[in-house]
Coordinates of C-alpha atoms and ligand atoms in Angstrom, one line a residue:
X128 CA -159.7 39.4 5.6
X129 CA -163.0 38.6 6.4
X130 CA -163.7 36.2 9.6
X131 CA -165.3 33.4 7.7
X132 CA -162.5 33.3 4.8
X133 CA -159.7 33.7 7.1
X134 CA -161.3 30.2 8.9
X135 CA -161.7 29.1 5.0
X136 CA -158.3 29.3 4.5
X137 CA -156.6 28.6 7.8
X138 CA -158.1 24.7 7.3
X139 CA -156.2 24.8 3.9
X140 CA -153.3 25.7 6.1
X141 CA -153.9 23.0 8.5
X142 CA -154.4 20.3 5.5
X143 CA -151.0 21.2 4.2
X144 CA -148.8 21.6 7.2
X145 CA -150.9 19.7 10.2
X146 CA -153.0 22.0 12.5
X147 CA -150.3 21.9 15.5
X148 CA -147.9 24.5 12.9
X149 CA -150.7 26.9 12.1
X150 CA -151.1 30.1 14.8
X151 CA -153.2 32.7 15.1
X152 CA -152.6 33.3 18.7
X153 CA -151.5 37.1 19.9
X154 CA -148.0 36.2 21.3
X155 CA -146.8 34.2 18.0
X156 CA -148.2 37.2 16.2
X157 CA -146.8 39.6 18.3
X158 CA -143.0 37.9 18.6
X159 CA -143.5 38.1 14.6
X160 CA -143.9 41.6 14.2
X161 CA -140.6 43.4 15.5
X162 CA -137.0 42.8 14.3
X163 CA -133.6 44.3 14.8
X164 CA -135.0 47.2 12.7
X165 CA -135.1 50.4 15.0
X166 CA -138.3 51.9 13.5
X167 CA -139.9 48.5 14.7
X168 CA -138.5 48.6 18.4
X169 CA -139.2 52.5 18.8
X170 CA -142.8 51.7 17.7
X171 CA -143.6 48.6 20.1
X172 CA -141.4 51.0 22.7
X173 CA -143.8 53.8 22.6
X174 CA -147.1 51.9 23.0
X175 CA -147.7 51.6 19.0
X176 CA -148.6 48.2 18.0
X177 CA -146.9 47.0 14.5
X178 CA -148.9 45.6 11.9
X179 CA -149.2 41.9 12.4
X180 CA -149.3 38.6 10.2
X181 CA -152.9 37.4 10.4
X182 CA -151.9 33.5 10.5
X183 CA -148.4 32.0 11.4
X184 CA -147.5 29.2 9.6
X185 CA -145.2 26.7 10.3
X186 CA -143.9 24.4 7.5
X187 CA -141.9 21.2 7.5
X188 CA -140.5 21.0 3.7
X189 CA -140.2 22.4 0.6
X190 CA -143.2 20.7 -0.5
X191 CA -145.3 22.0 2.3
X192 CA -143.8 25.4 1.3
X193 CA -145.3 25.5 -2.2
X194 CA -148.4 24.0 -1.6
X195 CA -149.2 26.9 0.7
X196 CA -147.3 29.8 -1.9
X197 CA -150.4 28.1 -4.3
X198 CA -152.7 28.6 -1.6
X199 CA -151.5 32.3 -1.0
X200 CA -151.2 32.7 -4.6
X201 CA -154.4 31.9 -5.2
X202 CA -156.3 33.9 -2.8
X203 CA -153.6 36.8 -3.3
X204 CA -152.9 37.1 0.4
X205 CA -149.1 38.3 0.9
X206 CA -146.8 36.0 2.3
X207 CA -143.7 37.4 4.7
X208 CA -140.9 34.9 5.2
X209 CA -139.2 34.7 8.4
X210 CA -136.1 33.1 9.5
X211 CA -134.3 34.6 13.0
X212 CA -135.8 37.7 12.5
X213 CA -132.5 38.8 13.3
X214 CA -132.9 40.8 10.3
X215 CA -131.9 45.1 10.9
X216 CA -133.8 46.3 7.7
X217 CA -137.6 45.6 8.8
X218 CA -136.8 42.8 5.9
X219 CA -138.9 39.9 7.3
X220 CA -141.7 42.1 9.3
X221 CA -145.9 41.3 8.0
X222 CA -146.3 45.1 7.1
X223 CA -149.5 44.0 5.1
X224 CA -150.9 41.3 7.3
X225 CA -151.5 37.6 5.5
X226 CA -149.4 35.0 6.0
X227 CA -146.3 34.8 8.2
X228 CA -143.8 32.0 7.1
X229 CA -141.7 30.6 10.2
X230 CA -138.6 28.6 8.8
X231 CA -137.2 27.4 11.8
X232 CA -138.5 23.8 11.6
X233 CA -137.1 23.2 8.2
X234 CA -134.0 22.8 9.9
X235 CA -132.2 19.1 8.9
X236 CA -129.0 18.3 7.0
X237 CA -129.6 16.9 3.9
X238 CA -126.1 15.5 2.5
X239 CA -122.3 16.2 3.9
X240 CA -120.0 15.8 1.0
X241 CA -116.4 15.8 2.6
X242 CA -115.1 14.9 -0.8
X243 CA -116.5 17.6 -2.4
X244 CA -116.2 20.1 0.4
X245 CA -120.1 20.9 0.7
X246 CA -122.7 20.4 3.2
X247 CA -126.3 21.0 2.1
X248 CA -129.0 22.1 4.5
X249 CA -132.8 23.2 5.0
X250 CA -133.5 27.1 5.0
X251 CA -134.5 27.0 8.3
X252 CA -131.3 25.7 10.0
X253 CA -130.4 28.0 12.6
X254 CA -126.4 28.8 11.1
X255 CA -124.9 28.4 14.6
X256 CA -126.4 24.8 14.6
X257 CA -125.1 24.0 10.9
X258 CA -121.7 25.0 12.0
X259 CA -121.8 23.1 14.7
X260 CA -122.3 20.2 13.2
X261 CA -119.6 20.7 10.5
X262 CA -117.5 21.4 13.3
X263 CA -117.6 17.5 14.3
X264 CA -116.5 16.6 11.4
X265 CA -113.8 18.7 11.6
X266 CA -114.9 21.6 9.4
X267 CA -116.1 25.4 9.2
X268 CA -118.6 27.3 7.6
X269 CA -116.1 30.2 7.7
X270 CA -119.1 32.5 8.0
X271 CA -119.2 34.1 11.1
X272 CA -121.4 37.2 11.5
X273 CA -122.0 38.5 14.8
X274 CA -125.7 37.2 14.7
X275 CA -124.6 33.7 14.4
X276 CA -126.6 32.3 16.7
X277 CA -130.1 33.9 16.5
X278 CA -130.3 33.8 12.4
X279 CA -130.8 31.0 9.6
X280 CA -129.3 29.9 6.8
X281 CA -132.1 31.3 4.5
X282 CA -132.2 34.7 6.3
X283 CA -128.4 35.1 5.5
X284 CA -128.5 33.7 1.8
X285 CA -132.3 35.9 1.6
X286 CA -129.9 39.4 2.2
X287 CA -126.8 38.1 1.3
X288 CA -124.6 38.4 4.7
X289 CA -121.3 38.5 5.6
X290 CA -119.0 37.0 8.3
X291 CA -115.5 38.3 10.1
X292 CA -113.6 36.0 8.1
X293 CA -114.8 37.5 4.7
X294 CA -111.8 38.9 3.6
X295 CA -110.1 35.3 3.1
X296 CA -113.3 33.1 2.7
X297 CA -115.7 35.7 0.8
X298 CA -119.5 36.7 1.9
X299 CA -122.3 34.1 1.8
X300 CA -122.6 34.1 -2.0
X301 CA -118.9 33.2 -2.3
X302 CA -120.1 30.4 -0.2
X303 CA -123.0 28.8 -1.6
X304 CA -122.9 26.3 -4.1
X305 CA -126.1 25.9 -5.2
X306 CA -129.6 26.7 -3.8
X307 CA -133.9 25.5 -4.3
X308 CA -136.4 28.7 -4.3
X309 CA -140.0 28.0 -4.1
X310 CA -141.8 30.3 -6.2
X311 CA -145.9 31.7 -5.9
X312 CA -147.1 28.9 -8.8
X313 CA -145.9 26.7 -6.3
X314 CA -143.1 25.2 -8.9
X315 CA -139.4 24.6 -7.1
X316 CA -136.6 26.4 -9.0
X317 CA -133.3 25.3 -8.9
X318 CA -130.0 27.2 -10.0
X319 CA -127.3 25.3 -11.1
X320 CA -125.5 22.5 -9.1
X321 CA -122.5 24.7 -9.5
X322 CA -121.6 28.2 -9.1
X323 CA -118.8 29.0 -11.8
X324 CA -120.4 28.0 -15.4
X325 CA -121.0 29.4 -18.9
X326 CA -124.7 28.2 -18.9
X327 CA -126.0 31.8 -19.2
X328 CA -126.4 34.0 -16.3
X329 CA -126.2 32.5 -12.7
X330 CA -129.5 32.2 -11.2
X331 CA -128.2 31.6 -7.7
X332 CA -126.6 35.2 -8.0
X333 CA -130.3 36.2 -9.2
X334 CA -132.1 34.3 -6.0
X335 CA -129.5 34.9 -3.3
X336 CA -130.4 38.7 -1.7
X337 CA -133.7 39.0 -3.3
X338 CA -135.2 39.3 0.3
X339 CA -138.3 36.9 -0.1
X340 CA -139.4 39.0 -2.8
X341 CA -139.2 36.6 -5.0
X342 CA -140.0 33.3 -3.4
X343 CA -138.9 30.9 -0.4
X344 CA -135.7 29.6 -0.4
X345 CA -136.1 26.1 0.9
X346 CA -132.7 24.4 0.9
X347 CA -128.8 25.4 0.0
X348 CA -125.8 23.6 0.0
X349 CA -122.6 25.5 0.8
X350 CA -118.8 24.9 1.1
X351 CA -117.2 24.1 3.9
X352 CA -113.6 24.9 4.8
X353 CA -110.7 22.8 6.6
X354 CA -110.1 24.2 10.0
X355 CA -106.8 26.0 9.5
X356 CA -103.6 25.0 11.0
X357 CA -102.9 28.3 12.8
X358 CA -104.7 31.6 13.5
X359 CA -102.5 34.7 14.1
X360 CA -103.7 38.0 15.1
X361 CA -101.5 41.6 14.9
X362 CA -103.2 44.7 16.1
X363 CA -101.6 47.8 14.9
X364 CA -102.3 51.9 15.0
X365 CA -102.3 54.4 12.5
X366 CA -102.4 57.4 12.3
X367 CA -105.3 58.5 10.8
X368 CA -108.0 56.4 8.7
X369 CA -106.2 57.4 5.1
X370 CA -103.1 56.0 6.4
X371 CA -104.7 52.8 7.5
X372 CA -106.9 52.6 4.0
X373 CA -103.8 53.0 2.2
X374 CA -102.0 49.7 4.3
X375 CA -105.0 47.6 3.8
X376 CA -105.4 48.4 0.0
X377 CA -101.5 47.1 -0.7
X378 CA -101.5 44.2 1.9
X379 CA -104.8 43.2 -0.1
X380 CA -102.5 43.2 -3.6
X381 CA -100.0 40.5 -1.5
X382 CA -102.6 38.0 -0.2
X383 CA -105.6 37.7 2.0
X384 CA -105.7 38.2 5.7
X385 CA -108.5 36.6 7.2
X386 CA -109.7 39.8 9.5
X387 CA -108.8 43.6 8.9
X388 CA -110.9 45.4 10.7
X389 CA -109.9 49.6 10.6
X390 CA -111.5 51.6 13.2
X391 CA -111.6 55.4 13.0
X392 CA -110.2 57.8 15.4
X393 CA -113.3 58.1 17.5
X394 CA -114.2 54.8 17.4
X395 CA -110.5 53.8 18.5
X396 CA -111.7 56.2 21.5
X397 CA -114.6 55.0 22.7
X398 CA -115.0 51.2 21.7
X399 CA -111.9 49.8 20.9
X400 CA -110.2 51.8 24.6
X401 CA -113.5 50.3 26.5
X402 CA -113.5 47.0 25.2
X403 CA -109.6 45.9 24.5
X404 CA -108.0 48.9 26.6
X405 CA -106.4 50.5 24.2
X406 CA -105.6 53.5 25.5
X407 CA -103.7 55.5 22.0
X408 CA -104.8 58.0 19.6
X409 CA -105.0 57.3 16.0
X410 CA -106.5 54.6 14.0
X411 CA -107.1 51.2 15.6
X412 CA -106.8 48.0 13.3
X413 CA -106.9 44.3 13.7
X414 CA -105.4 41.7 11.4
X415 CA -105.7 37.7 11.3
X416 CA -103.9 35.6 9.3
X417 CA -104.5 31.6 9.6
X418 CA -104.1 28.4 7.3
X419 CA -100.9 26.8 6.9
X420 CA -98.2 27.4 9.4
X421 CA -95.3 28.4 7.5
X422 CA -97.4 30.7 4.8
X423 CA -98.8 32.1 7.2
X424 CA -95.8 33.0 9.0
X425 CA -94.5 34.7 5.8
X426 CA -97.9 36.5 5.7
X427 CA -97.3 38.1 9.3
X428 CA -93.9 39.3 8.2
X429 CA -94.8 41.0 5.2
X430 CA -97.7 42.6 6.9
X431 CA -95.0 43.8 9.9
X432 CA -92.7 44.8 7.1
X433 CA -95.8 46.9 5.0
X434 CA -96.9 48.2 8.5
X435 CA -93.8 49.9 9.5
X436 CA -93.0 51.0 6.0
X437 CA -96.2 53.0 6.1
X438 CA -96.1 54.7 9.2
X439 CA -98.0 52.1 11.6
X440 CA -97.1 50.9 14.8
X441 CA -97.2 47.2 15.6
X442 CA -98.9 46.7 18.8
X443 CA -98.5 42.9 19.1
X444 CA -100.8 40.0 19.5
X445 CA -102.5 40.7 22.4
X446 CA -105.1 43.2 21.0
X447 CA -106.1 41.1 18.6
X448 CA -106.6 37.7 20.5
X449 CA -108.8 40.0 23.2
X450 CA -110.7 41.1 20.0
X451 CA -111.2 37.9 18.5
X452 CA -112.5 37.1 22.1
X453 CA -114.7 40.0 22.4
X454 CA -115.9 39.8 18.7
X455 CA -119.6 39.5 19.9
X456 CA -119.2 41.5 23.7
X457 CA -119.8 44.5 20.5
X458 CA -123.3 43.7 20.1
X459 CA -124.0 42.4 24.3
X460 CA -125.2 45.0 27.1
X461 CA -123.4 47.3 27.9
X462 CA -121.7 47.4 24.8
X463 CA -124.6 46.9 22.2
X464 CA -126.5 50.2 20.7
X465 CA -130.2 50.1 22.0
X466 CA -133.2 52.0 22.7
X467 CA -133.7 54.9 24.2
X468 CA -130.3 55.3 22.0
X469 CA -131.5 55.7 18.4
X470 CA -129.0 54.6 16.3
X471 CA -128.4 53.6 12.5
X472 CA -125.7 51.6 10.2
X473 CA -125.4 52.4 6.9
X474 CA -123.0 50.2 5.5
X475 CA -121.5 50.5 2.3
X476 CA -118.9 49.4 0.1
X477 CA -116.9 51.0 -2.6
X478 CA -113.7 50.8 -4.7
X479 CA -110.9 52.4 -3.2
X480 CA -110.8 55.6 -5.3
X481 CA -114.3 56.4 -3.9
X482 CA -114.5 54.9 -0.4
X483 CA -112.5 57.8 1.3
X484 CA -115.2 60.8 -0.4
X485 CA -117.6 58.4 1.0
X486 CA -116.2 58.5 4.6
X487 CA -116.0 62.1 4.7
X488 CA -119.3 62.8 2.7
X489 CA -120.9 60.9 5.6
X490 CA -119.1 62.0 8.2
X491 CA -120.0 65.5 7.4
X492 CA -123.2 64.6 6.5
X493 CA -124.5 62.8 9.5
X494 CA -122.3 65.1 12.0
X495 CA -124.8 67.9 10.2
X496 CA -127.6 66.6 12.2
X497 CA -127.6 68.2 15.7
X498 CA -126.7 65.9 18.8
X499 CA -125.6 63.3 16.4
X500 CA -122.3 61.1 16.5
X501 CA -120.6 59.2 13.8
X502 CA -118.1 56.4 14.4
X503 CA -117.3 53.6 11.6
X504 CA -115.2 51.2 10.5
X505 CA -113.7 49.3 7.7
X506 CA -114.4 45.5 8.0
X507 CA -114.7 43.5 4.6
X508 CA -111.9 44.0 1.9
X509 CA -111.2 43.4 -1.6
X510 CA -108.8 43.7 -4.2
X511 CA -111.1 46.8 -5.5
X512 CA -112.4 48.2 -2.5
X513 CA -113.6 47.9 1.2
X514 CA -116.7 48.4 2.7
X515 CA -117.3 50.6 5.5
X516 CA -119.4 49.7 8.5
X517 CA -120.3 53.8 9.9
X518 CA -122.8 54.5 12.8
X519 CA -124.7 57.3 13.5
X520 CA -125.7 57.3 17.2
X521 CA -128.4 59.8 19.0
X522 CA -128.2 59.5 22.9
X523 CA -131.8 61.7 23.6
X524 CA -134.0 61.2 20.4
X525 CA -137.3 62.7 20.1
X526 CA -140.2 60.9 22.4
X527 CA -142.9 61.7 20.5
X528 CA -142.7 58.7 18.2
X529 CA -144.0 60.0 14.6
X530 CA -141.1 63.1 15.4
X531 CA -138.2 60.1 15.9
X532 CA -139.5 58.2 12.8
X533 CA -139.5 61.4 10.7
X534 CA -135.5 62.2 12.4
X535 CA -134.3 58.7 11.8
X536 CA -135.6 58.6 7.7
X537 CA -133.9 62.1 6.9
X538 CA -130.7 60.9 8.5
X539 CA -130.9 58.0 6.8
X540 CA -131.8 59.2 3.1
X541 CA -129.1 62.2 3.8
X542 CA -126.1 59.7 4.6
X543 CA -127.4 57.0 1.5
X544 CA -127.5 60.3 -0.8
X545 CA -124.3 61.2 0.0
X546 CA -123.0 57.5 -0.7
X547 CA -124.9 57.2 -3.7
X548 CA -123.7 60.4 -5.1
X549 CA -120.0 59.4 -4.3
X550 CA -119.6 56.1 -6.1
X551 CA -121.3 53.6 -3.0
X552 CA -124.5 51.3 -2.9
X553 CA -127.5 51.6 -0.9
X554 CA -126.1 48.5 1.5
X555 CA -123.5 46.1 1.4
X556 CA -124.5 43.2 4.0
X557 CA -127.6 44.0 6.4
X558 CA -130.0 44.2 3.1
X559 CA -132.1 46.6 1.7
X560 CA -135.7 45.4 3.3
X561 CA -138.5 48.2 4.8
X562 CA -135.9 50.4 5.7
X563 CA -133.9 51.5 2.4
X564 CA -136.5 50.1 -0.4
X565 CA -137.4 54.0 -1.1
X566 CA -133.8 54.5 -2.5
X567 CA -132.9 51.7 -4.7
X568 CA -134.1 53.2 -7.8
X569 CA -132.1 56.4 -6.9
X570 CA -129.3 53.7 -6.5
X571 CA -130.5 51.7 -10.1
X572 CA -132.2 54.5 -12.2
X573 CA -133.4 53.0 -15.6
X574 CA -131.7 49.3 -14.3
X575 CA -134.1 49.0 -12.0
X576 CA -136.2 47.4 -14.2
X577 CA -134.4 44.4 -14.9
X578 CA -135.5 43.7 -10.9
X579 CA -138.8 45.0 -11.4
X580 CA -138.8 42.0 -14.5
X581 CA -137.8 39.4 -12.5
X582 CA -140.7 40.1 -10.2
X583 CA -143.6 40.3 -12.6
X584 CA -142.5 37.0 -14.0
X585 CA -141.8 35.2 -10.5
X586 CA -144.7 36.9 -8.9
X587 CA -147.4 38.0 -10.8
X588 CA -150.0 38.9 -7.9
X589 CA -147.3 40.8 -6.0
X590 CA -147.7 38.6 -2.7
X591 CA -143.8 37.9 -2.2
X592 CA -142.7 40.0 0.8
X593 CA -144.3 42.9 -0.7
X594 CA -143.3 46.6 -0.3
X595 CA -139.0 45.2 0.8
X596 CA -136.1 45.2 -1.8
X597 CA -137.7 48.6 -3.5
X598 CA -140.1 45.8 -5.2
Ligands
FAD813 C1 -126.6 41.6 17.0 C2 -126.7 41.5 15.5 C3 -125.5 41.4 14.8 C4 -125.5 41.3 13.4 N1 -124.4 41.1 12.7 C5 -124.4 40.9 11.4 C6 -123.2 40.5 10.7 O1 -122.1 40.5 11.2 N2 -123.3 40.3 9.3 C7 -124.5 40.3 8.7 O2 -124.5 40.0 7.5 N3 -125.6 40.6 9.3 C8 -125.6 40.9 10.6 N4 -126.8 41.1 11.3 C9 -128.0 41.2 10.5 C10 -128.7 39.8 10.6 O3 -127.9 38.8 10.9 C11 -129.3 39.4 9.4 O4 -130.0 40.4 8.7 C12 -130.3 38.3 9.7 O5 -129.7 37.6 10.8 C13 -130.6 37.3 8.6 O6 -131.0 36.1 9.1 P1 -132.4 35.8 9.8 O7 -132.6 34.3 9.7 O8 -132.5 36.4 11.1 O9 -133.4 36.6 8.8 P2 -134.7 37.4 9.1 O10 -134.4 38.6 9.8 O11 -135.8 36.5 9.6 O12 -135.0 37.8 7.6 C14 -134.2 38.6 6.8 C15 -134.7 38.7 5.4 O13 -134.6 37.4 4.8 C16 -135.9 37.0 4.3 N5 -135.9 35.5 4.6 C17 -135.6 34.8 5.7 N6 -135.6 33.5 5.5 C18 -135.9 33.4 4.1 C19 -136.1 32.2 3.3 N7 -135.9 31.0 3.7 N8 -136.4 32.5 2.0 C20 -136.5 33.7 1.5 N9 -136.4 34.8 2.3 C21 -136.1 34.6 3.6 C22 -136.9 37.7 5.2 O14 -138.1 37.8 4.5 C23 -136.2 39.1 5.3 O15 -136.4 39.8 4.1 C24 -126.8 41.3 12.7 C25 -128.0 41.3 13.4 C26 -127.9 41.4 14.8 C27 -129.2 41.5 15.5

């Protein structure tokens, strides 16, 4: 953008949202060009500048949202929406300059509905903050991701997130009732007020995941839960992952425990033995069942009884407290992956016919790659499938930065091939963003163009987020 226009339409800007939320300065730039994606750190890391927004912009409202979408719509200058930036899948980073939409101050409650069991919020609302204040009103969000504290409401609706507690209370579009998009003409859609109809296809399910692509999401209103009477945690140990898969697939046809988390051999070595102590070989797994007392004592015997009838060993309740105390020490110092590691997760989900090819397609497939290890997980079930949560981690990755980039994309389009080609998706919680965007039309084929659709219609210049989502 040329000096004079870019001073043209910064005052436009400033008319819209006051001049005190409009930045060019280097650091607000700067702090808006890396996320948790590891291309992004590697880059800053090694002395290589991202691309940054040219203008940071922050707005106070819906309103103020789709005057300055008309603005960028008119001028055709790309707009990048940006919530925690907590984000792992380069989703939210200004890879073509333009405009670089901050959320965070669009951050109030707009309506608690106790008889209803909803609370409606601004995008921006940080989710920790939003829980919080359910919390005094003696509620829960019952989404509880690991970045709950650095990410916002619109960032988890934006790539559809999910929380500890899934199994029992669902992912965030189980969650939401309803939500607003802004869209390029500047018009506010809305889906319907609720989620379950017969009024054609559900446009929430169409807004929530599309990654800014498609507009701003400005405001949501999602359900909130009663806190539940008791929380019990069981930690058990398998022998193997198949055995565990196979417990978690029948306890799912019972009922619905809150957490089952299933942690491979290796990972039982390293992470589960350094953070809880447990110091036994086989496969780790963690179960929570809460609610009403005296079902959920019923719950806890039938999953000892299932347990012991399929070859696990009940390790008590210990485990499982420590891990519901240590849930986030996973992603702290010294526990948390980081550079100089590099290091990738390529979750997935799949029905339970396929999800065992997957988890040895991928462990043979990223073990292929020299100096490589592979550890994963099952967190998030269903009465279909599970997904699996599966790192690959490289302690000494190439220094020369172009040579680590080039490493980390074949790893990556080996181990999604190998899902693809075995019944999985591209992703089944972090989002698709910078990172994946290449293989969703290997994912879609000919499909892909009911997305592509959506788009043209939405946003005709192309100024949504662009090159994210495949889109
Ligand atoms: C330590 C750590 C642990 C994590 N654990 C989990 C986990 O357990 N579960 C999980 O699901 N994720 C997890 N993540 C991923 C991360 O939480 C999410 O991708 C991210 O937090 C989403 O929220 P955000 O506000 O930070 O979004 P950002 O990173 O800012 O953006 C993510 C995407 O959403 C878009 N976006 C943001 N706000 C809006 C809006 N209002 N309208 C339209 N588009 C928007 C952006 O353009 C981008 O495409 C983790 C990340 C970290 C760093």
């Amino acid at each position: 953008m040329n000096d004079f226009m870019s001073h043209m339409i910064r005052s436009e800007l400033e008319d819209v949202v006051g001049r005190e939320h409009v930045s060019v300065s280097e650091s607000d730039r700067l702090t808006h060009s890396v996320d948790y994606f590891w291309l992004s750190r590697l880059w800053e890391d090694r002395s290589r500048t991202m691309p940054l927004a040219d203008i940071v912009v922050y707005p106070g409202s819906a309103d103020e949202v789709s005057r300055i979408l008309v603005i960028a719509n008119y001028y055709k200058i790309p707009v990048f929406p940006w919530g925690g930036g907590a984000g792992s899948q380069g989703g939210a980073l200004p890879v073509k300059g333009g405009i670089l939409l901050d959320m965070k101050r669009m951050d109030r409650v707009i309506r608690f509905d106790e008889r209803s069991m909803c609370v409606t919020a601004e995008a921006g609302i940080n989710y920790m903050q939003l829980e919080w204040y359910v919390n005094e009103k003696g509620y829960s969000l019952m989404h509880y991701p690991s970045s709950l504290t650095c990410s916002t409401l619109g960032g988890f609706l934006a790539h559809n997130g999910i929380g500890v507690l899934s199994t029992k209370y669902g992912k965030i579009d189980d969650q939401c009732l309803n939500l607003e998009m802004a869209v390029p003409s500047g018009r506010i859609l809305r889906s319907a007020p609720v989620p379950k109809h017969s009024s054609g296809p559900g446009i929430l399910h169409m807004f929530i995941g599309s990654e800014g692509t498609l507009g701003v999401i400005t405001q949501a209103t999602m359900k909130i839960f009663k806190r539940p009477e008791t929380r019990r945690f069981r930690a058990f140990l398998f022998p193997d992952v198949p055995a565990g898969l196979a417990f978690g697939r029948d306890l799912l046809q019972e009922f619905r425990p809150s957490i089952m988390r299933l942690y491979n051999e290796e990972e039982t070595r390293s992470i589960i033995k350094s953070i809880l102590g447990v110091e036994k070989d086989g496969a780790f797994m963690n179960i929570a069942v809460e609610g009403n007392a005296e079902i959920v004592e019923i719950e806890e015997k039938i999953a000892l009884r299932m347990c012991a009838e399929r070859g696990g060993m009940d390790l008590g309740s210990d485990y499982g407290e420590k891990w519901w105390d240590s849930r986030v020490t996973f992603f702290y110092p010294d526990h948390a992956l980081d550079l100089p590691k590099m290091f990738g997760t390529l979750d997935t989900v799949a029905t339970y016919s396929n999800i065992e090819k997957i988890y040895w397609a991928l462990k043979e497939t990223i073990e292929s790659f020299s100096g490589v290890r592979f550890i994963a997980h099952f967190s998030h079930w269903y009465e279909w499938g599970v997904m699996i949560y599966d790192r690959f981690i490289i302690e000494d990755p190439p220094q020369d930065p172009e040579e680590a980039m080039r490493l980390h994309n074949e790893i990556w389009n080996a181990g999604i091939r190998a899902v693809l080609e075995n019944g999985g998706v591209v992703n089944d919680h972090h989002g698709v963003g910078l990172k994946l965007g290449r293989l969703m039309k290997e994912q879609y084929g000919e499909s892909m163009i009911a997305l592509e659709a959506l788009k043209k219609e939405l946003d005709p210049n192309g100024i949504m987020n662009p090159f994210k989502l495949g889109l």
